[in-house]
CSV table of C-alpha atoms and ligand atoms in Angstrom, one decimal:
chain,number,residue,atom,x,y,z
B,1064,UNK,CA,0.0,0.0,0.0
B,1065,UNK,CA,1.2,3.4,-0.9
B,1066,UNK,CA,1.6,5.1,2.3
B,1067,UNK,CA,2.7,2.4,4.7
B,1068,UNK,CA,6.4,3.0,4.6
B,1069,UNK,CA,7.0,6.5,3.5
B,1070,UNK,CA,4.6,8.5,5.5
B,1071,UNK,CA,5.6,7.0,8.7
B,1072,UNK,CA,3.8,9.5,10.9
B,1073,UNK,CA,0.5,9.4,9.2
B,1074,UNK,CA,-1.9,6.7,10.3
B,1075,UNK,CA,-3.2,5.2,7.1
B,1076,UNK,CA,-5.7,2.9,8.7
B,1077,UNK,CA,-6.4,-0.6,7.5
B,1078,UNK,CA,-5.3,-1.4,4.0
B,1079,UNK,CA,-8.0,-2.7,1.6
B,1080,UNK,CA,-6.3,-3.9,-1.5
B,1081,UNK,CA,-4.8,-1.6,-4.2
B,1082,UNK,CA,-5.7,2.1,-3.7
B,1083,UNK,CA,-7.6,3.6,-6.6
B,1084,UNK,CA,-5.5,6.4,-8.1
B,1085,UNK,CA,-6.1,9.2,-10.5
B,1086,UNK,CA,-3.2,10.8,-12.3
B,1087,UNK,CA,-3.0,14.5,-13.1
B,1088,UNK,CA,-0.5,16.2,-15.4
B,1089,UNK,CA,0.0,19.7,-16.8
B,1090,UNK,CA,1.5,19.8,-20.3
B,1091,UNK,CA,3.6,22.9,-19.7
B,1092,UNK,CA,4.0,24.6,-23.1
B,1093,UNK,CA,6.9,26.6,-21.7
B,1094,UNK,CA,8.9,23.7,-20.4
B,1095,UNK,CA,11.9,22.6,-22.4
B,1096,UNK,CA,11.6,18.9,-21.6
B,1097,UNK,CA,12.1,16.3,-24.3
B,1098,UNK,CA,9.3,14.3,-22.7
B,1099,UNK,CA,5.8,14.4,-23.9
B,1100,UNK,CA,2.9,14.5,-21.4
B,1101,UNK,CA,1.7,11.1,-22.6
B,1102,UNK,CA,5.0,9.4,-22.0
B,1103,UNK,CA,5.4,11.1,-18.7
B,1104,UNK,CA,1.9,9.9,-17.6
B,1105,UNK,CA,2.7,6.4,-18.8
B,1106,UNK,CA,5.7,6.4,-16.6
B,1107,UNK,CA,3.8,7.8,-13.7
B,1108,UNK,CA,1.3,4.9,-14.2
B,1109,UNK,CA,4.2,2.4,-14.0
B,1110,UNK,CA,5.5,4.2,-10.8
B,1111,UNK,CA,2.0,4.0,-9.3
B,1112,UNK,CA,1.8,0.2,-10.1
B,1113,UNK,CA,5.2,-0.4,-8.6
B,1114,UNK,CA,4.0,1.4,-5.4
B,1115,UNK,CA,0.9,-0.8,-5.3
B,1116,UNK,CA,-1.9,1.5,-6.6
B,1117,UNK,CA,-4.4,0.9,-9.4
B,1118,UNK,CA,-4.7,3.7,-11.9
B,1119,UNK,CA,-8.4,4.3,-12.6
B,1120,UNK,CA,-8.3,7.6,-14.4
B,1121,UNK,CA,-6.0,10.4,-15.8
B,1122,UNK,CA,-6.6,14.1,-16.3
B,1123,UNK,CA,-4.4,16.7,-18.0
B,1124,UNK,CA,-4.3,20.3,-19.0
B,1125,UNK,CA,-2.3,22.3,-21.4
B,1126,UNK,CA,-1.0,25.4,-19.7
B,1127,UNK,CA,2.0,27.8,-20.1
B,1128,UNK,CA,3.1,26.6,-16.7
B,1129,UNK,CA,1.3,24.9,-13.7
B,1130,UNK,CA,-0.9,27.3,-11.7
B,1131,UNK,CA,1.1,28.5,-8.7
B,1132,UNK,CA,-1.9,28.1,-6.3
B,1133,UNK,CA,-3.7,25.0,-7.5
B,1134,UNK,CA,-1.4,23.4,-10.2
B,1135,UNK,CA,-4.5,23.1,-12.5
B,1136,UNK,CA,-6.6,26.0,-13.7
B,1137,UNK,CA,-9.9,26.7,-11.9
B,1138,UNK,CA,-12.2,25.0,-14.5
B,1139,UNK,CA,-9.9,21.9,-14.8
B,1140,UNK,CA,-9.7,21.6,-11.0
B,1141,UNK,CA,-13.5,21.4,-10.9
B,1142,UNK,CA,-13.3,18.6,-13.6
B,1143,UNK,CA,-10.8,16.8,-11.3
B,1144,UNK,CA,-13.2,17.1,-8.3
B,1145,UNK,CA,-16.0,15.6,-10.5
B,1146,UNK,CA,-13.7,12.8,-11.7
B,1147,UNK,CA,-12.6,12.0,-8.2
B,1148,UNK,CA,-16.3,11.5,-7.3
B,1149,UNK,CA,-17.2,9.6,-10.4
B,1150,UNK,CA,-14.3,7.1,-10.2
B,1151,UNK,CA,-14.2,6.9,-6.4
B,1152,UNK,CA,-10.4,7.9,-6.3
B,1153,UNK,CA,-8.7,7.5,-3.0
B,1154,UNK,CA,-5.4,8.9,-4.2
B,1155,UNK,CA,-4.6,11.7,-6.6
B,1156,UNK,CA,-1.1,11.7,-8.0
B,1157,UNK,CA,0.3,14.8,-9.6
B,1158,UNK,CA,3.1,14.3,-12.2
B,1159,UNK,CA,5.2,17.2,-10.9
B,1160,UNK,CA,6.5,18.1,-7.5
B,1161,UNK,CA,3.8,20.2,-5.9
B,1162,UNK,CA,4.8,23.3,-3.9
B,1163,UNK,CA,3.6,23.3,-0.3
B,1164,UNK,CA,0.9,25.9,-1.2
B,1165,UNK,CA,-0.4,23.8,-4.1
B,1166,UNK,CA,-0.4,20.8,-1.9
B,1167,UNK,CA,-2.4,22.5,0.8
B,1168,UNK,CA,-4.9,24.0,-1.6
B,1169,UNK,CA,-5.4,20.8,-3.4
B,1170,UNK,CA,-5.9,18.9,-0.2
B,1171,UNK,CA,-8.6,21.4,0.7
B,1172,UNK,CA,-10.4,21.0,-2.6
B,1173,UNK,CA,-10.2,17.3,-2.9
B,1174,UNK,CA,-11.4,14.4,-0.7
B,1175,UNK,CA,-8.8,11.9,-1.8
B,1176,UNK,CA,-5.2,12.0,-0.6
B,1177,UNK,CA,-3.0,14.2,-2.7
B,1178,UNK,CA,0.6,13.2,-3.5
B,1179,UNK,CA,3.1,14.1,-6.1
B,1180,UNK,CA,5.6,12.3,-8.3
B,1181,UNK,CA,8.4,12.9,-5.7
B,1182,UNK,CA,6.4,11.4,-2.8
B,1183,UNK,CA,5.5,8.4,-5.0
B,1184,UNK,CA,9.2,7.8,-5.9
B,1185,UNK,CA,10.2,8.2,-2.2
B,1186,UNK,CA,7.5,5.7,-1.3
B,1187,UNK,CA,9.0,3.1,-3.8
B,1188,UNK,CA,12.5,3.9,-2.5
B,1189,UNK,CA,11.3,3.3,1.0
B,1190,UNK,CA,9.9,-0.1,0.0
B,1191,UNK,CA,13.1,-1.1,-1.7
B,1192,UNK,CA,15.8,0.2,0.7
B,1193,UNK,CA,17.5,-2.7,2.3
B,1194,UNK,CA,20.8,-1.5,3.7
B,1195,UNK,CA,21.4,0.9,6.5
B,1196,UNK,CA,22.7,3.4,4.0
B,1197,UNK,CA,19.7,3.1,1.8
B,1198,UNK,CA,17.3,3.4,4.7
B,1199,UNK,CA,19.0,6.5,6.0
B,1200,UNK,CA,19.1,8.2,2.7
B,1201,UNK,CA,15.4,7.5,2.0
B,1202,UNK,CA,14.5,8.9,5.5
B,1203,UNK,CA,16.6,12.0,4.9
B,1204,UNK,CA,14.9,12.6,1.5
B,1205,UNK,CA,11.5,12.1,3.1
B,1206,UNK,CA,12.2,14.5,6.0
B,1207,UNK,CA,13.5,17.1,3.6
B,1208,UNK,CA,10.4,16.7,1.6
B,1209,UNK,CA,8.0,16.9,4.6
B,1210,UNK,CA,9.5,19.8,6.4
B,1211,UNK,CA,8.2,22.6,4.2
B,1212,UNK,CA,4.9,20.8,3.9
B,1213,UNK,CA,3.9,20.5,7.5
B,1214,UNK,CA,0.7,22.2,8.1
B,1215,UNK,CA,-0.1,21.6,11.8
B,1216,UNK,CA,-3.3,19.7,11.9
B,1217,UNK,CA,-2.5,16.8,9.8
B,1218,UNK,CA,0.8,15.7,11.4
B,1219,UNK,CA,0.8,13.4,14.3
B,1220,UNK,CA,4.1,11.9,15.5
B,1221,UNK,CA,4.0,8.5,17.0
B,1222,UNK,CA,6.4,7.3,19.5
B,1223,UNK,CA,7.5,4.3,17.4
B,1224,UNK,CA,8.5,6.6,14.6
B,1225,UNK,CA,11.8,7.1,16.3
B,1226,UNK,CA,12.3,3.3,16.3
B,1227,UNK,CA,15.4,1.9,17.7
B,1228,UNK,CA,17.0,5.3,17.9
B,1229,UNK,CA,15.2,5.5,21.3
B,1230,UNK,CA,16.4,8.0,23.8
B,1231,UNK,CA,19.0,9.5,21.5
B,1232,UNK,CA,16.3,11.9,20.2
B,1233,UNK,CA,14.6,10.5,17.2
B,1234,UNK,CA,11.4,12.2,16.1
B,1235,UNK,CA,9.4,10.2,18.7
B,1236,UNK,CA,11.6,11.0,21.6
B,1237,UNK,CA,11.1,14.7,22.2
B,1238,UNK,CA,8.3,14.7,24.7
B,1239,UNK,CA,9.1,16.8,27.7
B,1240,UNK,CA,11.1,19.4,25.8
B,1241,UNK,CA,8.0,21.4,24.8
B,1242,UNK,CA,8.6,25.0,25.6
B,1243,UNK,CA,5.8,27.3,26.9
B,1244,UNK,CA,3.7,28.8,24.2
B,1245,UNK,CA,5.2,26.8,21.5
B,1246,UNK,CA,2.7,25.5,18.9
B,1247,UNK,CA,2.6,21.9,17.9
B,1248,UNK,CA,3.6,22.9,14.4
B,1249,UNK,CA,6.8,24.5,15.7
B,1250,UNK,CA,7.6,21.5,17.7
B,1251,UNK,CA,7.0,19.2,14.8
B,1252,UNK,CA,9.3,21.4,12.6
B,1253,UNK,CA,12.0,21.3,15.3
B,1254,UNK,CA,11.8,17.6,15.6
B,1255,UNK,CA,12.1,17.1,11.9
B,1256,UNK,CA,15.0,19.5,11.7
B,1257,UNK,CA,16.9,17.8,14.5
B,1258,UNK,CA,16.2,14.4,12.8
B,1259,UNK,CA,17.5,15.8,9.5
B,1260,UNK,CA,20.8,16.9,11.1
B,1261,UNK,CA,21.1,13.5,12.9
B,1262,UNK,CA,20.5,11.7,9.6
B,1263,UNK,CA,23.0,13.9,7.8
B,1264,UNK,CA,25.6,13.0,10.4
B,1265,UNK,CA,24.9,9.3,10.1
B,1266,UNK,CA,25.1,9.5,6.3
B,1267,UNK,CA,28.4,11.3,6.6
B,1268,UNK,CA,29.6,8.3,8.6
B,1269,UNK,CA,28.4,6.0,5.8
B,1270,UNK,CA,30.2,8.2,3.3
B,1271,UNK,CA,33.5,7.9,5.3
B,1272,UNK,CA,33.1,4.2,5.4
B,1273,UNK,CA,32.5,4.1,1.7
B,1274,UNK,CA,35.5,6.2,0.9
B,1275,UNK,CA,37.7,3.8,3.0
B,1276,UNK,CA,36.3,0.9,1.1
B,1277,UNK,CA,37.0,2.7,-2.1
B,1278,UNK,CA,40.6,3.4,-1.1
B,1279,UNK,CA,41.0,-0.3,-0.3
B,1280,UNK,CA,39.7,-1.1,-3.7
B,1281,UNK,CA,42.0,1.4,-5.3
B,1282,UNK,CA,44.8,-0.4,-3.5
B,1283,UNK,CA,43.7,-3.5,-5.3
B,1284,UNK,CA,44.4,-1.3,-8.2
B,1285,UNK,CA,41.5,-2.2,-10.5
B,1286,UNK,CA,39.6,0.3,-12.7
B,1287,UNK,CA,36.1,0.8,-11.5
B,1288,UNK,CA,33.1,0.7,-13.8
B,1289,UNK,CA,29.8,2.1,-12.6
B,1290,UNK,CA,26.7,0.7,-14.3
B,1291,UNK,CA,24.3,3.7,-14.9
B,1292,UNK,CA,21.1,4.2,-16.7
B,1293,UNK,CA,17.4,4.8,-16.6
B,1294,UNK,CA,15.4,2.7,-14.2
B,1295,UNK,CA,14.3,-0.7,-15.5
B,1296,UNK,CA,16.8,-0.5,-18.4
B,1297,UNK,CA,18.3,-3.8,-17.4
B,1298,UNK,CA,21.3,-2.7,-15.3
B,1299,UNK,CA,21.0,-5.4,-12.7
B,1300,UNK,CA,20.3,-8.1,-15.3
B,1301,UNK,CA,23.5,-7.0,-17.2
B,1302,UNK,CA,25.4,-6.8,-14.0
B,1303,UNK,CA,24.4,-10.3,-13.1
B,1304,UNK,CA,25.2,-11.6,-16.6
B,1305,UNK,CA,28.7,-10.0,-16.4
B,1306,UNK,CA,29.6,-10.9,-12.9
B,1307,UNK,CA,27.5,-14.1,-12.2
B,1308,UNK,CA,26.1,-12.2,-9.3
B,1309,UNK,CA,22.5,-12.6,-8.1
B,1310,UNK,CA,21.2,-9.1,-7.7
B,1311,UNK,CA,17.5,-8.6,-7.7
B,1312,UNK,CA,16.4,-7.8,-11.3
B,1313,UNK,CA,12.7,-7.3,-11.8
B,1314,UNK,CA,10.2,-5.6,-14.1
B,1315,UNK,CA,9.6,-2.7,-11.7
B,1316,UNK,CA,10.9,0.7,-11.3
B,1317,UNK,CA,13.7,1.2,-8.8
B,1318,UNK,CA,14.2,-2.5,-8.0
B,1319,UNK,CA,17.8,-1.6,-7.1
B,1320,UNK,CA,18.5,1.1,-4.5
B,1321,UNK,CA,21.8,0.0,-2.8
B,1322,UNK,CA,25.0,-0.3,-4.8
B,1323,UNK,CA,26.7,-3.7,-5.2
B,1324,UNK,CA,30.3,-4.2,-6.5
B,1325,UNK,CA,31.9,-7.3,-8.0
B,1326,UNK,CA,35.0,-8.0,-10.0
B,1327,UNK,CA,35.2,-9.5,-13.4
B,1328,UNK,CA,38.0,-10.4,-15.8
B,1329,UNK,CA,38.0,-8.9,-19.3
B,1330,UNK,CA,39.0,-10.9,-22.3
B,1331,UNK,CA,42.5,-9.4,-22.2
B,1332,UNK,CA,42.8,-10.8,-18.6
B,1333,UNK,CA,42.5,-7.4,-17.1
B,1334,UNK,CA,40.5,-7.4,-13.8
B,1335,UNK,CA,38.0,-4.6,-13.2
B,1336,UNK,CA,35.4,-3.8,-10.6
B,1337,UNK,CA,31.8,-3.3,-11.7
B,1338,UNK,CA,29.2,-1.5,-9.5
B,1339,UNK,CA,25.5,-1.7,-10.0
B,1340,UNK,CA,23.5,1.1,-8.6
B,1341,UNK,CA,20.2,3.0,-8.4
B,1342,UNK,CA,18.4,4.0,-11.7
B,1343,UNK,CA,17.6,7.5,-12.9
B,1344,UNK,CA,14.2,8.9,-13.8
B,1345,UNK,CA,13.0,12.2,-15.3
B,1346,UNK,CA,11.9,15.0,-12.9
B,1347,UNK,CA,14.1,13.7,-10.2
B,1348,UNK,CA,14.3,16.6,-7.7
B,1349,UNK,CA,17.8,17.9,-6.9
B,1350,UNK,CA,17.1,17.5,-3.2
B,1351,UNK,CA,16.5,13.8,-3.7
B,1352,UNK,CA,19.8,13.4,-5.7
B,1353,UNK,CA,21.5,15.3,-2.8
B,1354,UNK,CA,20.1,12.9,-0.2
B,1355,UNK,CA,21.5,10.0,-2.2
B,1356,UNK,CA,25.0,11.5,-2.4
B,1357,UNK,CA,26.6,8.6,-0.6
B,1358,UNK,CA,25.2,6.1,-3.1
B,1359,UNK,CA,25.8,8.3,-6.1
B,1360,UNK,CA,29.4,8.8,-5.2
B,1361,UNK,CA,30.0,5.3,-6.6
B,1362,UNK,CA,29.1,6.8,-10.0
B,1363,UNK,CA,31.0,10.0,-9.4
B,1364,UNK,CA,34.2,8.2,-8.3
B,1365,UNK,CA,34.1,5.5,-11.0
B,1366,UNK,CA,36.8,5.5,-13.7
B,1367,UNK,CA,34.4,4.5,-16.5
B,1368,UNK,CA,30.6,4.5,-17.0
B,1369,UNK,CA,28.7,1.6,-18.5
B,1370,UNK,CA,25.4,3.1,-19.5
B,1371,UNK,CA,22.6,0.7,-20.1
B,1372,UNK,CA,19.9,1.9,-22.5
B,1373,UNK,CA,16.7,0.0,-23.0
B,1374,UNK,CA,16.8,0.3,-26.8
B,1375,UNK,CA,13.4,-1.4,-27.2
B,1376,UNK,CA,11.7,1.3,-25.2
B,1377,UNK,CA,9.8,3.8,-27.2
B,1378,UNK,CA,11.4,6.6,-25.1
B,1379,UNK,CA,14.9,5.3,-25.3
B,1380,UNK,CA,16.1,8.7,-26.6
B,1381,UNK,CA,14.3,10.7,-23.9
B,1382,UNK,CA,15.6,8.3,-21.2
B,1383,UNK,CA,19.1,8.7,-22.5
B,1384,UNK,CA,18.7,12.5,-22.5
B,1385,UNK,CA,17.6,12.3,-18.8
B,1386,UNK,CA,20.5,10.1,-17.9
B,1387,UNK,CA,22.9,12.6,-19.5
B,1388,UNK,CA,21.3,15.5,-17.6
B,1389,UNK,CA,21.6,13.7,-14.3
B,1390,UNK,CA,25.2,12.7,-15.0
B,1391,UNK,CA,25.9,16.4,-15.8
B,1392,UNK,CA,24.4,17.4,-12.5
B,1393,UNK,CA,26.7,14.8,-10.8
B,1394,UNK,CA,29.6,16.2,-12.9
B,1395,UNK,CA,30.2,12.7,-14.2
B,1396,UNK,CA,29.1,13.2,-17.8
B,1397,UNK,CA,32.6,13.5,-19.2
B,1398,UNK,CA,33.9,10.2,-17.9
B,1399,UNK,CA,34.8,7.6,-20.6
B,1400,UNK,CA,31.6,5.7,-21.4
B,1401,UNK,CA,30.5,2.5,-23.0
B,1402,UNK,CA,26.9,2.1,-23.9
B,1403,UNK,CA,25.1,-1.2,-23.8
B,1404,UNK,CA,22.1,-1.0,-26.1
B,1405,UNK,CA,20.1,-3.5,-24.1
B,1406,UNK,CA,17.0,-5.7,-24.9
B,1407,UNK,CA,17.9,-6.0,-28.6
B,1408,UNK,CA,16.0,-9.3,-28.4
B,1409,UNK,CA,12.8,-7.2,-28.3
B,1410,UNK,CA,13.8,-5.1,-31.3
B,1411,UNK,CA,12.4,-6.2,-34.7
B,1412,UNK,CA,15.3,-4.9,-36.8
B,1413,UNK,CA,18.5,-4.5,-34.7
B,1414,UNK,CA,20.3,-3.2,-37.9
B,1415,UNK,CA,18.1,-0.1,-37.8
B,1416,UNK,CA,19.4,1.0,-34.5
B,1417,UNK,CA,21.3,4.3,-34.8
B,1418,UNK,CA,24.3,3.5,-32.7
B,1419,UNK,CA,25.9,6.9,-33.5
B,1420,UNK,CA,23.8,8.5,-30.8
B,1421,UNK,CA,25.6,6.8,-28.1
B,1422,UNK,CA,29.3,6.6,-27.2
B,1423,UNK,CA,31.0,3.2,-27.8
B,1424,UNK,CA,27.6,1.5,-28.3
B,1425,UNK,CA,27.3,-2.2,-28.3
B,1426,UNK,CA,23.9,-3.9,-28.9
B,1427,UNK,CA,23.3,-6.6,-26.2
B,1428,UNK,CA,20.7,-8.7,-24.6
B,1429,UNK,CA,21.5,-9.1,-21.0
B,1430,UNK,CA,18.6,-11.5,-20.6
B,1431,UNK,CA,19.6,-13.8,-23.5
B,1432,UNK,CA,23.3,-13.2,-22.8
B,1433,UNK,CA,23.9,-11.9,-26.3
B,1434,UNK,CA,26.6,-9.4,-27.3
B,1435,UNK,CA,28.4,-9.7,-24.0
B,1436,UNK,CA,31.8,-10.7,-25.4
B,1437,UNK,CA,31.6,-7.7,-27.7
B,1438,UNK,CA,30.7,-5.5,-24.8
B,1439,UNK,CA,33.6,-6.7,-22.7
B,1440,UNK,CA,36.0,-6.2,-25.6
B,1441,UNK,CA,34.8,-2.7,-26.0
B,1442,UNK,CA,35.2,-2.1,-22.2
B,1443,UNK,CA,38.8,-3.4,-22.5
B,1444,UNK,CA,39.4,-1.0,-25.4
B,1445,UNK,CA,38.0,2.0,-23.7
B,1446,UNK,CA,40.0,1.2,-20.5
B,1447,UNK,CA,43.1,0.9,-22.7
B,1448,UNK,CA,42.4,4.3,-24.1
B,1449,UNK,CA,42.5,5.5,-20.5
B,1450,UNK,CA,46.0,4.3,-19.9
B,1451,UNK,CA,48.8,6.8,-19.7
B,1452,UNK,CA,52.4,6.5,-20.6
B,1453,UNK,CA,54.9,6.5,-17.7
B,1454,UNK,CA,58.6,6.2,-17.4
B,1455,UNK,CA,59.8,5.2,-13.8
B,1456,UNK,CA,62.7,3.9,-11.9
B,1457,UNK,CA,61.2,1.7,-9.1
B,1458,UNK,CA,63.6,1.0,-6.2
B,1459,UNK,CA,64.3,-2.7,-5.6
B,1460,UNK,CA,62.7,-2.5,-2.2
B,1461,UNK,CA,59.4,-1.7,-4.0
B,1462,UNK,CA,59.0,-5.1,-5.6
B,1463,UNK,CA,55.3,-4.9,-5.1
B,1464,UNK,CA,55.0,-1.9,-7.4
B,1465,UNK,CA,57.0,-3.7,-10.1
B,1466,UNK,CA,54.6,-6.6,-9.7
B,1467,UNK,CA,51.6,-4.3,-9.9
B,1468,UNK,CA,53.0,-2.9,-13.2
B,1469,UNK,CA,53.4,-6.4,-14.6
B,1470,UNK,CA,49.8,-7.3,-13.6
B,1471,UNK,CA,48.0,-4.2,-14.7
B,1472,UNK,CA,50.1,-2.3,-17.2
B,1473,UNK,CA,51.6,-2.8,-20.6
B,1474,UNK,CA,55.4,-2.8,-20.4
B,1475,UNK,CA,57.3,-1.4,-23.4
B,1476,UNK,CA,60.8,-1.5,-21.9
B,1477,UNK,CA,62.2,-2.9,-18.7
B,1478,UNK,CA,65.8,-2.8,-17.6
B,1479,UNK,CA,67.6,-3.4,-14.3
B,1480,UNK,CA,69.7,-0.4,-13.2
B,1481,UNK,CA,71.8,0.1,-10.2
B,1482,UNK,CA,69.1,2.0,-8.2
B,1483,UNK,CA,66.1,0.1,-9.4
B,1484,UNK,CA,64.0,-1.3,-12.2
B,1485,UNK,CA,63.5,1.1,-15.1
B,1486,UNK,CA,60.1,0.6,-16.7
B,1487,UNK,CA,58.6,2.4,-19.6
B,1488,UNK,CA,55.0,1.5,-20.4
B,1489,UNK,CA,51.3,2.3,-20.1
B,1490,UNK,CA,49.2,2.0,-17.0
B,1491,UNK,CA,45.6,3.0,-16.2
B,1492,UNK,CA,45.5,6.6,-15.1
B,1493,UNK,CA,43.8,5.5,-11.8
B,1494,UNK,CA,47.1,3.9,-10.9
B,1495,UNK,CA,49.4,6.6,-11.9
B,1496,UNK,CA,49.5,7.9,-8.4
B,1497,UNK,CA,51.4,4.9,-7.1
B,1498,UNK,CA,54.3,5.6,-9.5
B,1499,UNK,CA,54.5,9.4,-9.4
B,1500,UNK,CA,57.3,9.6,-6.9
B,1501,UNK,CA,59.5,7.3,-8.9
B,1502,UNK,CA,59.1,9.2,-12.2
B,1503,UNK,CA,62.3,9.1,-14.3
B,1504,UNK,CA,61.9,12.7,-15.3
B,1505,UNK,CA,65.6,13.5,-16.1
E,2723,GTP,N1,13.7,-8.9,-23.1
E,2723,GTP,C1,14.6,-8.5,-22.3
E,2723,GTP,N2,14.3,-8.1,-21.0
E,2723,GTP,C2,15.4,-7.7,-20.3
E,2723,GTP,C3,16.7,-7.6,-20.7
E,2723,GTP,N3,17.5,-7.1,-19.7
E,2723,GTP,C4,16.6,-6.9,-18.7
E,2723,GTP,N4,15.4,-7.2,-19.0
E,2723,GTP,C5,14.2,-7.1,-18.1
E,2723,GTP,O1,14.0,-5.8,-17.8
E,2723,GTP,C6,13.4,-5.7,-16.4
E,2723,GTP,C7,14.3,-4.8,-15.6
E,2723,GTP,O2,15.6,-5.3,-15.4
E,2723,GTP,P1,16.5,-4.9,-14.3
E,2723,GTP,O3,17.8,-5.6,-14.5
E,2723,GTP,O4,15.9,-5.1,-12.9
E,2723,GTP,O5,16.6,-3.3,-14.6
E,2723,GTP,P2,17.4,-2.2,-13.8
E,2723,GTP,O6,18.0,-1.2,-14.8
E,2723,GTP,O7,18.4,-2.8,-12.8
E,2723,GTP,O8,16.2,-1.5,-13.0
E,2723,GTP,P3,16.1,-0.7,-11.6
E,2723,GTP,O9,17.1,-1.3,-10.6
E,2723,GTP,O10,14.7,-1.0,-11.2
E,2723,GTP,O11,16.4,0.7,-11.9
E,2723,GTP,C8,13.4,-7.2,-15.9
E,2723,GTP,O12,12.1,-7.6,-16.1
E,2723,GTP,C9,14.4,-7.9,-16.8
E,2723,GTP,O13,14.1,-9.3,-17.0
E,2723,GTP,C10,17.0,-8.0,-22.1
E,2723,GTP,O14,18.1,-8.0,-22.6
E,2723,GTP,N5,15.9,-8.5,-22.8
E,2724,MG,MG1,18.5,-2.7,-10.8
């Protein structure tokens, strides 16, 4: 059920099967999105299904931009009120993030519960988060989302909302600190703010842990490839096919939330690390991306990106555009990239695919395990392009570095001098740091 996990402090009552949802979208004639309103609504339908709702109706309006007070214009809002009654909607989902004012006004006008795309995505995230890191990030995103939307009457904290955090001051633990004359709304806001700073600290811990792990991996000296792409493109299926892992891959949006890393050996015997991670989607609010910084750092810190595109999807181009926009926001768009044009088994004429739109594109079917050798060869080639030429004299006591060069680099010349082993060759730029102090500059 839609609200069970994300809106922890609202009592949703007894669940009675899928909630009946109506979807609402404004086709903003001023927006510069590549997405059409139909496609965006289709995607919202898939999101609603993933969250456990049944879509019984949709309504849309063409406007220069959404109305600042009520999202829809007056007349259309009346249509929505009628539709709600006719179809017996329990839930109305808006395809854009609603401002707190819009949210309040719409809640007043409508009987059904009002949520927006962001709340829906957060709900799915909450259902799919498994690790401590994932759970913390989802809660932070939810709190950041709730804070400006608190309106006093409709928020009731429960003691158990603080959960195992107990006396350390979770949202449920603040009884007794109520100051004289303070309204409940102020108290609620204060509790959420203090929970937000608590969460940020905990996530900072997670980030530190992650960066330690990352350094350990760097010490193993393998290039890291992050699998990125639109949600449901087949990232986890491809990850499993490449690494023989068993990550959950399902026909639902945001099946993966927490990153997983495995190593694989490329055809040229080079070992690399591959990380599967959370998918992207259009209209992802910056705040949400910020809350997932710890997870997304796997993408930001990777040497190379393996973008998975569902080439059978009618919106493959729009999805790719969105992925590029988010990568730009993360400042990761310029990394070397290999594109897996996935699900070719569903394409009638694979020869018609315009591969020139994507960097280093390789048609594959992760499900049928087709094109994977070609993909791995392309990955090896792109990694090789990322190698840099170095000329070093490594002291004899640093035998481990000589061995590292032998394992990971391409040696062009090697000679034993009085003060060490002189090696000229190519090594992945991620490893250059290990050799810098032995550079044979003169
Ligand atoms: N026909 C076909 N289906 C595929 C292929 N690859 C993945 N799928 C299906 O696509 C759906 C989504 O696959 P996932 O691997 O979970 O996709 P994902 O990109 O990891 O999705 P999220 O983690 O939810 O963002 C599943 O039902 C897969 O079986 C493919 O090559 N061909
Ligand atoms: Mg996945």
